CSV table of C-alpha atoms and ligand atoms in Angstrom, one decimal:
chain,number,residue,atom,x,y,z
A,1,MET,CA,-19.9,24.2,2.6
A,2,ALA,CA,-17.0,25.0,0.3
A,3,ILE,CA,-17.7,24.0,-3.7
A,4,PRO,CA,-15.0,22.3,-5.7
A,5,SER,CA,-12.4,24.1,-7.5
A,6,PHE,CA,-13.5,26.2,-10.7
A,7,LEU,CA,-11.5,23.5,-13.1
A,8,THR,CA,-13.1,20.6,-11.1
A,9,ILE,CA,-16.7,22.0,-11.6
A,10,TYR,CA,-16.1,22.6,-15.1
A,11,ASN,CA,-14.6,19.2,-15.8
A,12,GLU,CA,-17.8,17.7,-14.1
A,13,LEU,CA,-20.4,19.7,-15.9
A,14,ILE,CA,-18.8,18.6,-19.3
A,15,SER,CA,-18.4,14.9,-18.3
A,16,THR,CA,-22.0,14.9,-17.7
A,17,PRO,CA,-23.5,14.3,-21.3
A,18,THR,CA,-26.6,16.3,-21.9
A,19,ILE,CA,-27.3,16.4,-25.7
A,20,SER,CA,-30.5,17.5,-26.9
A,21,SER,CA,-31.9,16.1,-30.4
A,22,VAL,CA,-35.4,16.3,-31.1
A,23,SER,CA,-34.8,14.6,-35.0
A,24,ASN,CA,-33.2,11.6,-33.4
A,25,GLU,CA,-34.1,9.9,-30.4
A,26,LYS,CA,-31.5,8.1,-29.5
A,27,LEU,CA,-28.9,11.0,-29.1
A,28,ASP,CA,-31.5,12.5,-26.7
A,29,GLN,CA,-30.3,12.3,-23.4
A,30,PRO,CA,-31.5,13.3,-19.8
A,31,ASN,CA,-30.2,16.8,-18.2
A,32,ARG,CA,-31.5,15.4,-14.7
A,33,PRO,CA,-27.5,14.5,-14.0
A,34,VAL,CA,-26.6,18.3,-14.4
A,35,ILE,CA,-29.6,19.8,-12.6
A,36,ASP,CA,-28.5,17.9,-9.4
A,37,LYS,CA,-25.0,18.9,-9.8
A,38,LEU,CA,-25.8,22.7,-9.8
A,39,ALA,CA,-28.3,22.1,-7.3
A,40,THR,CA,-25.6,20.7,-4.7
A,41,TRP,CA,-23.3,23.6,-5.4
A,42,PHE,CA,-25.8,26.5,-5.5
A,43,ASN,CA,-27.2,24.6,-2.3
A,44,ASP,CA,-23.7,24.8,-0.5
A,45,LEU,CA,-23.4,28.3,-1.2
A,46,GLY,CA,-27.0,28.9,0.8
A,47,PHE,CA,-29.0,29.1,-2.5
A,48,THR,CA,-32.5,27.5,-2.3
A,49,ILE,CA,-33.2,25.2,-4.9
A,50,SER,CA,-36.1,24.7,-7.0
A,51,ILE,CA,-36.4,21.9,-10.0
A,52,GLU,CA,-39.3,21.7,-12.0
A,53,ALA,CA,-40.2,19.0,-14.9
A,54,VAL,CA,-40.5,20.8,-18.3
A,55,PRO,CA,-43.9,19.6,-19.8
A,56,ASN,CA,-43.9,18.7,-23.3
A,57,THR,CA,-39.9,17.4,-23.2
A,58,ARG,CA,-38.4,13.8,-22.8
A,59,ASN,CA,-38.5,14.4,-19.3
A,60,LYS,CA,-35.8,17.3,-18.9
A,61,PHE,CA,-36.0,20.1,-16.0
A,62,ASN,CA,-35.2,23.5,-15.0
A,63,LEU,CA,-33.5,24.5,-12.2
A,64,LEU,CA,-33.8,27.9,-10.2
A,65,ALA,CA,-31.5,28.5,-7.7
A,66,THR,CA,-32.3,31.5,-5.3
A,67,TYR,CA,-30.4,33.8,-2.8
A,68,SER,CA,-32.0,36.5,-0.9
A,69,ASN,CA,-31.7,38.0,2.2
A,70,ASN,CA,-35.4,39.4,2.1
A,71,ASP,CA,-38.5,37.6,2.4
A,72,ASN,CA,-39.9,39.1,-0.8
A,73,HIS,CA,-38.3,37.1,-2.7
A,74,SER,CA,-39.7,38.0,-6.4
A,75,GLN,CA,-38.6,41.6,-6.6
A,76,GLY,CA,-35.6,43.2,-8.5
A,77,GLY,CA,-32.3,41.7,-8.3
A,78,LEU,CA,-30.4,39.8,-11.2
A,79,LEU,CA,-31.3,36.7,-13.0
A,80,LEU,CA,-28.4,34.9,-14.5
A,81,SER,CA,-29.3,32.3,-16.7
A,82,GLY,CA,-28.1,29.3,-18.9
A,83,HIS,CA,-29.0,26.2,-20.7
A,84,THR,CA,-27.9,22.7,-19.4
A,85,ASP,CA,-28.0,20.9,-22.7
A,86,THR,CA,-25.5,20.6,-25.6
A,87,VAL,CA,-26.0,19.8,-29.5
A,88,PRO,CA,-24.9,16.5,-30.5
A,89,PHE,CA,-21.6,16.1,-31.8
A,90,ASP,CA,-19.4,14.7,-34.9
A,91,GLU,CA,-17.6,11.6,-33.5
A,92,GLY,CA,-15.2,11.8,-36.9
A,93,LEU,CA,-14.1,15.4,-36.4
A,94,TRP,CA,-13.4,15.4,-32.8
A,95,HIS,CA,-9.8,15.3,-31.7
A,96,LYS,CA,-10.4,15.7,-28.2
A,97,ASP,CA,-12.8,13.5,-25.7
A,98,PRO,CA,-15.9,15.7,-26.0
A,99,PHE,CA,-17.0,14.7,-22.5
A,100,LYS,CA,-13.6,15.4,-20.7
A,101,LEU,CA,-12.4,19.1,-19.8
A,102,THR,CA,-8.8,18.8,-21.7
A,103,GLU,CA,-6.5,21.8,-21.4
A,104,GLU,CA,-4.1,22.7,-23.6
A,105,ASP,CA,-2.6,25.7,-25.5
A,106,ASN,CA,-4.6,27.6,-23.1
A,107,LYS,CA,-7.5,26.6,-24.0
A,108,LEU,CA,-10.2,24.3,-22.3
A,109,TYR,CA,-12.0,21.8,-24.7
A,110,GLY,CA,-14.8,20.1,-24.3
A,111,LEU,CA,-18.7,19.9,-25.6
A,112,GLY,CA,-20.7,22.6,-24.1
A,113,SER,CA,-17.2,24.4,-22.8
A,114,ALA,CA,-18.1,27.6,-24.8
A,115,ASP,CA,-22.1,27.2,-25.3
A,116,MET,CA,-22.6,27.1,-22.4
A,117,LYS,CA,-22.5,24.7,-19.5
A,118,GLY,CA,-19.2,26.5,-18.4
A,119,PHE,CA,-21.1,29.6,-17.7
A,120,PHE,CA,-22.3,27.9,-14.4
A,121,ALA,CA,-18.6,27.1,-13.3
A,122,PHE,CA,-18.6,31.0,-13.9
A,123,ILE,CA,-21.0,32.2,-11.4
A,124,LEU,CA,-19.9,29.7,-8.8
A,125,GLU,CA,-16.6,30.9,-9.3
A,126,ALA,CA,-18.0,34.6,-8.9
A,127,LEU,CA,-19.8,33.5,-6.1
A,128,ARG,CA,-17.3,31.8,-4.2
A,129,ASP,CA,-15.8,34.6,-2.3
A,130,MET,CA,-18.6,36.8,-2.3
A,131,ASP,CA,-20.0,38.0,1.2
A,132,LEU,CA,-23.4,37.0,0.2
A,133,LYS,CA,-24.9,38.3,3.5
A,134,LYS,CA,-24.5,41.8,2.2
A,135,LEU,CA,-26.7,41.5,-0.8
A,136,THR,CA,-30.0,43.5,-0.7
A,137,LYS,CA,-31.4,42.0,-3.6
A,138,PRO,CA,-31.8,38.7,-4.8
A,139,ILE,CA,-29.8,36.7,-7.1
A,140,TYR,CA,-31.4,34.2,-9.3
A,141,VAL,CA,-29.5,31.4,-11.3
A,142,LEU,CA,-31.6,29.8,-13.8
A,143,ALA,CA,-30.6,26.4,-15.8
A,144,THR,CA,-33.0,25.7,-18.7
A,145,ALA,CA,-33.6,22.7,-20.5
A,146,ASP,CA,-33.7,22.2,-24.5
A,147,GLU,CA,-32.6,25.2,-25.6
A,148,GLU,CA,-30.8,23.4,-28.5
A,149,THR,CA,-34.1,22.1,-29.8
A,150,THR,CA,-37.2,23.7,-29.0
A,151,MET,CA,-36.5,26.0,-26.1
A,152,ALA,CA,-39.3,24.7,-24.2
A,153,GLY,CA,-37.5,25.0,-20.8
A,154,ALA,CA,-37.3,28.6,-21.0
A,155,ALA,CA,-40.7,29.2,-22.7
A,156,TYR,CA,-42.4,27.1,-19.8
A,157,PHE,CA,-40.3,28.9,-17.0
A,158,ALA,CA,-41.2,32.8,-18.8
A,159,LYS,CA,-44.8,31.8,-18.7
A,160,HIS,CA,-45.3,30.6,-15.0
A,161,THR,CA,-42.5,32.4,-13.2
A,162,ALA,CA,-43.4,35.3,-10.9
A,163,LEU,CA,-40.1,36.7,-10.5
A,164,GLN,CA,-39.3,40.0,-11.4
A,165,PRO,CA,-35.7,40.5,-11.4
A,166,ASP,CA,-34.3,44.0,-12.7
A,167,CYS,CA,-32.3,42.4,-15.3
A,168,THR,CA,-31.5,38.8,-16.9
A,169,ILE,CA,-27.9,38.0,-18.3
A,170,ILE,CA,-28.0,35.1,-20.8
A,171,GLY,CA,-24.4,33.7,-20.4
A,172,GLU,CA,-24.1,32.6,-24.2
A,173,PRO,CA,-20.6,33.1,-25.5
A,174,THR,CA,-20.7,36.7,-26.8
A,175,SER,CA,-16.8,37.0,-26.0
A,176,LEU,CA,-18.3,39.1,-23.1
A,177,ILE,CA,-19.5,41.7,-25.4
A,178,PRO,CA,-23.2,42.5,-24.6
A,179,ILE,CA,-25.6,41.4,-27.2
A,180,ARG,CA,-29.3,43.5,-27.1
A,181,ALA,CA,-31.2,42.1,-30.1
A,182,HIS,CA,-31.4,39.0,-32.3
A,183,LYS,CA,-33.2,38.1,-35.1
A,184,GLY,CA,-35.9,34.8,-35.0
A,185,PHE,CA,-36.6,32.5,-37.3
A,186,ILE,CA,-39.7,30.4,-38.7
A,187,SER,CA,-39.1,27.5,-41.1
A,188,ASN,CA,-41.8,26.3,-43.2
A,189,SER,CA,-42.4,23.0,-45.3
A,190,ILE,CA,-44.0,23.6,-48.2
A,191,LYS,CA,-45.4,20.0,-49.8
A,192,VAL,CA,-46.9,19.7,-53.3
A,193,VAL,CA,-48.5,16.8,-54.0
A,194,GLY,CA,-49.7,16.0,-57.5
A,195,LYS,CA,-50.7,12.7,-59.6
A,196,SER,CA,-47.9,10.5,-61.0
A,197,GLY,CA,-47.8,8.9,-64.5
A,198,HIS,CA,-45.7,7.9,-67.4
A,199,SER,CA,-43.4,10.7,-68.9
A,200,SER,CA,-44.9,10.4,-72.5
A,201,ASP,CA,-48.3,11.7,-71.9
A,202,PRO,CA,-47.7,14.6,-69.4
A,203,ASP,CA,-51.4,15.8,-69.5
A,204,LYS,CA,-52.6,12.3,-68.0
A,205,GLY,CA,-50.9,13.3,-64.6
A,206,ILE,CA,-50.2,16.5,-62.4
A,207,ASN,CA,-46.6,17.7,-62.3
A,208,ALA,CA,-45.7,18.6,-58.7
A,209,ILE,CA,-42.5,20.2,-59.8
A,210,GLU,CA,-44.3,22.4,-62.4
A,211,ILE,CA,-46.9,23.5,-59.3
A,212,MET,CA,-43.7,23.9,-57.0
A,213,HIS,CA,-42.2,26.2,-59.8
A,214,LEU,CA,-45.4,28.6,-59.3
A,215,VAL,CA,-44.9,28.4,-55.4
A,216,VAL,CA,-41.1,29.6,-56.0
A,217,GLY,CA,-42.1,32.2,-58.0
A,218,GLN,CA,-44.9,33.8,-55.2
A,219,LEU,CA,-42.1,33.3,-52.5
A,220,LEU,CA,-39.4,35.4,-54.5
A,221,LYS,CA,-41.9,37.9,-54.5
A,222,LEU,CA,-42.5,37.8,-51.0
A,223,LYS,CA,-38.7,38.0,-50.5
A,224,GLN,CA,-38.7,41.2,-52.3
A,225,GLN,CA,-41.8,42.5,-50.3
A,226,PHE,CA,-39.7,41.7,-47.0
A,227,LYS,CA,-36.9,43.7,-48.0
A,228,ASP,CA,-39.2,46.5,-49.2
A,229,LYS,CA,-41.7,46.6,-46.5
A,230,TYR,CA,-39.7,46.3,-43.2
A,231,HIS,CA,-36.4,47.7,-41.9
A,232,ASN,CA,-34.4,47.5,-38.8
A,233,ASP,CA,-31.2,49.6,-38.5
A,234,GLY,CA,-29.8,47.5,-36.0
A,235,PHE,CA,-29.0,44.6,-37.8
A,236,THR,CA,-26.2,44.3,-40.8
A,237,VAL,CA,-28.8,42.6,-42.7
A,238,PRO,CA,-31.7,44.8,-42.1
A,239,TYR,CA,-34.7,43.4,-43.3
A,240,PRO,CA,-36.5,39.7,-42.7
A,241,THR,CA,-34.6,37.1,-45.1
A,242,LEU,CA,-36.4,34.1,-47.0
A,243,ASN,CA,-34.2,31.6,-48.0
A,244,LEU,CA,-35.0,28.2,-50.2
A,245,GLY,CA,-33.0,25.6,-48.4
A,246,ILE,CA,-34.0,22.3,-49.5
A,247,ILE,CA,-35.7,20.9,-52.4
A,248,HIS,CA,-36.9,17.0,-53.2
A,249,GLY,CA,-39.3,16.0,-55.7
A,250,GLY,CA,-40.0,13.2,-58.2
A,251,ASP,CA,-38.2,9.8,-58.5
A,252,ALA,CA,-37.6,9.0,-61.9
A,253,ALA,CA,-36.7,10.9,-65.5
A,254,ASN,CA,-39.4,9.4,-66.9
A,255,ARG,CA,-42.3,9.7,-64.5
A,256,ILE,CA,-44.9,12.6,-64.0
A,257,CYS,CA,-43.5,14.1,-60.6
A,258,GLY,CA,-45.8,13.0,-58.0
A,259,CYS,CA,-44.7,14.9,-55.1
A,260,CYS,CA,-42.7,17.6,-54.1
A,261,GLU,CA,-41.5,19.2,-50.6
A,262,LEU,CA,-39.6,22.6,-50.2
A,263,VAL,CA,-38.1,24.1,-47.0
A,264,ILE,CA,-37.7,27.7,-46.6
A,265,ASP,CA,-36.0,29.5,-43.5
A,266,ILE,CA,-37.1,33.0,-42.7
A,267,ARG,CA,-35.2,35.4,-40.5
A,268,VAL,CA,-37.4,37.7,-39.0
A,269,LEU,CA,-36.7,41.0,-37.3
A,270,PRO,CA,-37.6,41.7,-33.3
A,271,GLU,CA,-40.7,43.6,-34.1
A,272,ASN,CA,-42.1,40.9,-36.6
A,273,ASP,CA,-45.1,38.9,-35.3
A,274,ILE,CA,-44.4,35.0,-36.0
A,275,ASP,CA,-48.2,34.4,-37.0
A,276,THR,CA,-48.3,37.2,-39.3
A,277,ILE,CA,-45.0,36.4,-41.1
A,278,PHE,CA,-46.5,32.7,-41.1
A,279,ASN,CA,-50.0,34.0,-42.4
A,280,LEU,CA,-48.1,36.3,-45.5
A,281,VAL,CA,-46.4,33.1,-46.5
A,282,CYS,CA,-49.9,31.5,-46.9
A,283,ASP,CA,-51.5,34.4,-48.5
A,284,THR,CA,-48.5,34.8,-51.3
A,285,LEU,CA,-49.5,31.0,-51.9
A,286,LYS,CA,-53.0,31.2,-52.3
A,287,PRO,CA,-53.6,32.1,-55.7
A,288,VAL,CA,-51.4,29.0,-56.7
A,289,MET,CA,-53.4,27.1,-54.0
A,290,ASP,CA,-56.7,28.4,-55.8
A,291,GLN,CA,-55.4,27.0,-59.2
A,292,TYR,CA,-54.6,23.8,-57.7
A,293,PRO,CA,-56.9,23.0,-54.9
A,294,ASN,CA,-56.2,20.3,-52.0
A,295,ARG,CA,-52.4,19.8,-53.6
A,296,ILE,CA,-50.4,22.5,-51.6
A,297,SER,CA,-49.7,22.4,-47.7
A,298,VAL,CA,-47.6,24.5,-45.8
A,299,GLU,CA,-46.9,23.9,-42.1
A,300,HIS,CA,-44.1,24.7,-39.5
A,301,ALA,CA,-40.6,22.4,-40.1
A,302,VAL,CA,-39.9,23.2,-36.6
A,303,ILE,CA,-41.0,25.4,-33.7
A,304,PRO,CA,-40.5,29.2,-34.8
A,305,ILE,CA,-38.6,31.2,-32.4
A,306,PRO,CA,-39.3,35.0,-32.4
A,307,GLY,CA,-36.7,37.7,-32.5
A,308,TYR,CA,-35.9,39.8,-29.7
A,309,GLU,CA,-34.7,43.5,-28.8
A,310,CYS,CA,-34.0,45.3,-25.8
A,311,LYS,CA,-34.0,48.9,-27.0
A,312,LYS,CA,-30.9,50.8,-27.2
A,313,ASP,CA,-32.4,53.8,-24.6
A,314,ASN,CA,-33.3,51.0,-22.0
A,315,PRO,CA,-31.8,52.0,-19.0
A,316,GLN,CA,-31.0,48.6,-17.5
A,317,LEU,CA,-28.9,48.4,-20.8
A,318,GLN,CA,-27.2,51.5,-20.6
A,319,ASN,CA,-26.4,50.7,-17.2
A,320,ILE,CA,-24.6,47.7,-18.2
A,321,GLU,CA,-22.9,49.3,-21.2
A,322,LYS,CA,-21.9,52.0,-18.6
A,323,LEU,CA,-20.4,49.4,-16.3
A,324,LEU,CA,-18.5,47.4,-18.6
A,325,CYS,CA,-17.2,50.3,-21.0
A,326,LYS,CA,-19.1,48.1,-24.2
A,327,THR,CA,-21.6,49.4,-26.5
A,328,ALA,CA,-24.1,46.7,-27.0
A,329,GLU,CA,-24.4,44.8,-30.4
A,330,THR,CA,-27.0,42.5,-32.3
A,331,ALA,CA,-26.3,39.0,-33.2
A,332,ASN,CA,-27.2,36.7,-36.2
A,333,TYR,CA,-27.8,33.6,-34.0
A,334,SER,CA,-31.0,32.8,-31.7
A,335,THR,CA,-31.1,32.4,-27.6
A,336,GLU,CA,-33.6,32.3,-25.3
A,337,ALA,CA,-33.9,36.0,-24.9
A,338,PRO,CA,-37.3,36.3,-26.7
A,339,PHE,CA,-38.8,34.2,-23.6
A,340,LEU,CA,-37.1,35.7,-21.2
A,341,ASN,CA,-37.3,39.1,-22.3
A,342,LYS,CA,-41.1,39.3,-21.4
A,343,ILE,CA,-40.0,38.6,-17.6
A,344,ALA,CA,-37.4,41.8,-17.5
A,345,PRO,CA,-35.0,43.9,-19.8
A,346,THR,CA,-32.3,40.5,-21.1
A,347,ILE,CA,-29.1,41.1,-22.3
A,348,VAL,CA,-27.0,38.1,-23.9
A,349,LEU,CA,-23.7,38.3,-22.5
A,350,GLY,CA,-21.0,35.6,-21.8
A,351,PRO,CA,-17.5,34.4,-21.9
A,352,GLY,CA,-15.9,32.1,-25.1
A,353,SER,CA,-16.7,33.0,-28.8
A,354,ILE,CA,-19.9,31.8,-30.7
A,355,GLU,CA,-17.4,31.2,-33.0
A,356,GLN,CA,-16.6,27.7,-31.4
A,357,ALA,CA,-20.2,27.2,-30.3
A,358,HIS,CA,-21.6,23.5,-32.5
A,359,GLN,CA,-18.1,23.1,-33.6
A,360,PRO,CA,-15.9,19.7,-33.2
A,361,ASP,CA,-13.1,20.7,-31.1
A,362,GLU,CA,-15.1,23.1,-29.0
A,363,PHE,CA,-13.1,25.3,-26.5
A,364,ILE,CA,-13.3,28.1,-24.5
A,365,SER,CA,-9.7,30.6,-24.6
A,366,MET,CA,-8.4,30.4,-20.9
A,367,ASP,CA,-7.9,34.3,-21.8
A,368,PHE,CA,-11.8,34.6,-20.6
A,369,LEU,CA,-11.1,33.3,-17.5
A,370,LYS,CA,-10.4,36.3,-15.3
A,371,PRO,CA,-12.5,38.6,-17.1
A,372,GLY,CA,-15.3,36.4,-17.3
A,373,LYS,CA,-15.2,36.1,-13.7
A,374,MET,CA,-15.1,39.4,-13.1
A,375,THR,CA,-17.7,40.4,-15.2
A,376,ILE,CA,-20.2,38.5,-13.3
A,377,GLU,CA,-19.1,40.0,-10.0
A,378,GLN,CA,-19.3,43.3,-11.5
A,379,LEU,CA,-22.9,42.7,-12.3
A,380,ILE,CA,-24.0,41.0,-9.1
A,381,LYS,CA,-22.3,43.9,-7.2
A,382,ASP,CA,-24.3,46.5,-9.3
A,383,PHE,CA,-27.7,44.8,-9.4
A,384,CYS,CA,-27.6,43.1,-5.9
A,385,LEU,CA,-25.9,45.1,-3.3
B,1,LIG,ZN1,-26.0,27.8,-26.6
């Protein structure tokens, strides 16, 4: 059955809100309406649809659409992957309706137009006129849940799938430049509990800010150790970074501070194990913890996401670089690649610019329309014909 036009599909995706938010439950929306629309269109093109609930989410779903002319569905071929959710939007800063595709000045505006619901419209557009009967290897399209928050959709899929594609493409907006690696991140919250009292006699209390001062001293040593110990030439900042991001403590100048919290952000290299780095944070703070027993706690502020790297000499990567006549780069943002890379070599590559992701008046330049479709066609022909 014929599917709607490219712009109709694009508009339907944008006008079906799928915001995900962990911190604000009221903002969090179901993604099933978009999943169902995708299911209809891919089904109309002859794909087999599988929709699965993702555990530990607020009723979110992954979709896998499969087209295969062989019985052996799980061998080779290409997996095209995208996330169905968007970040929340700041109403006061948008000049356009975030939930309507607006065409203006050679741009398509809308929440998710670049990051990255539109990617599915590009895939459908590339498949529309293709003679799928000729394909010798399967095409898979994966639509994931909650990428913008916990990455639970991709993590769950990667853990449970039996698929073995030759390559995975995540269509995040990379301006159609292949991305082969990015850093991961860890955010830790460090809480210090002191003992409050009147400022006139500091010895009668335990000042949490003074303890935090020692904590910060230790963390700055760790920051330097990261720089000295780890190195990856693929990144412009070639070592793990440690940033002191938020600090809150105390409630009055004339009170001994009873409680202080620090939140740090660590950007790890692909080769850094998340648990090892977390243990280094704890080990660094051990001398202060020993000095002040049961007063310091460290925990993850958000679920840590590992880094990822597809090595420069990976044959699938080299194949794509040759096909597109482009050299792969590394990025400084996070994607679902650390999870999907466990199934097959994964490249992040899609139309639209990351500059517009998570921004008010998000848009995709219409200059990406033709090359975006062509790139997906090229990839499908190369991997599946
Ligand atoms: Zn994205």
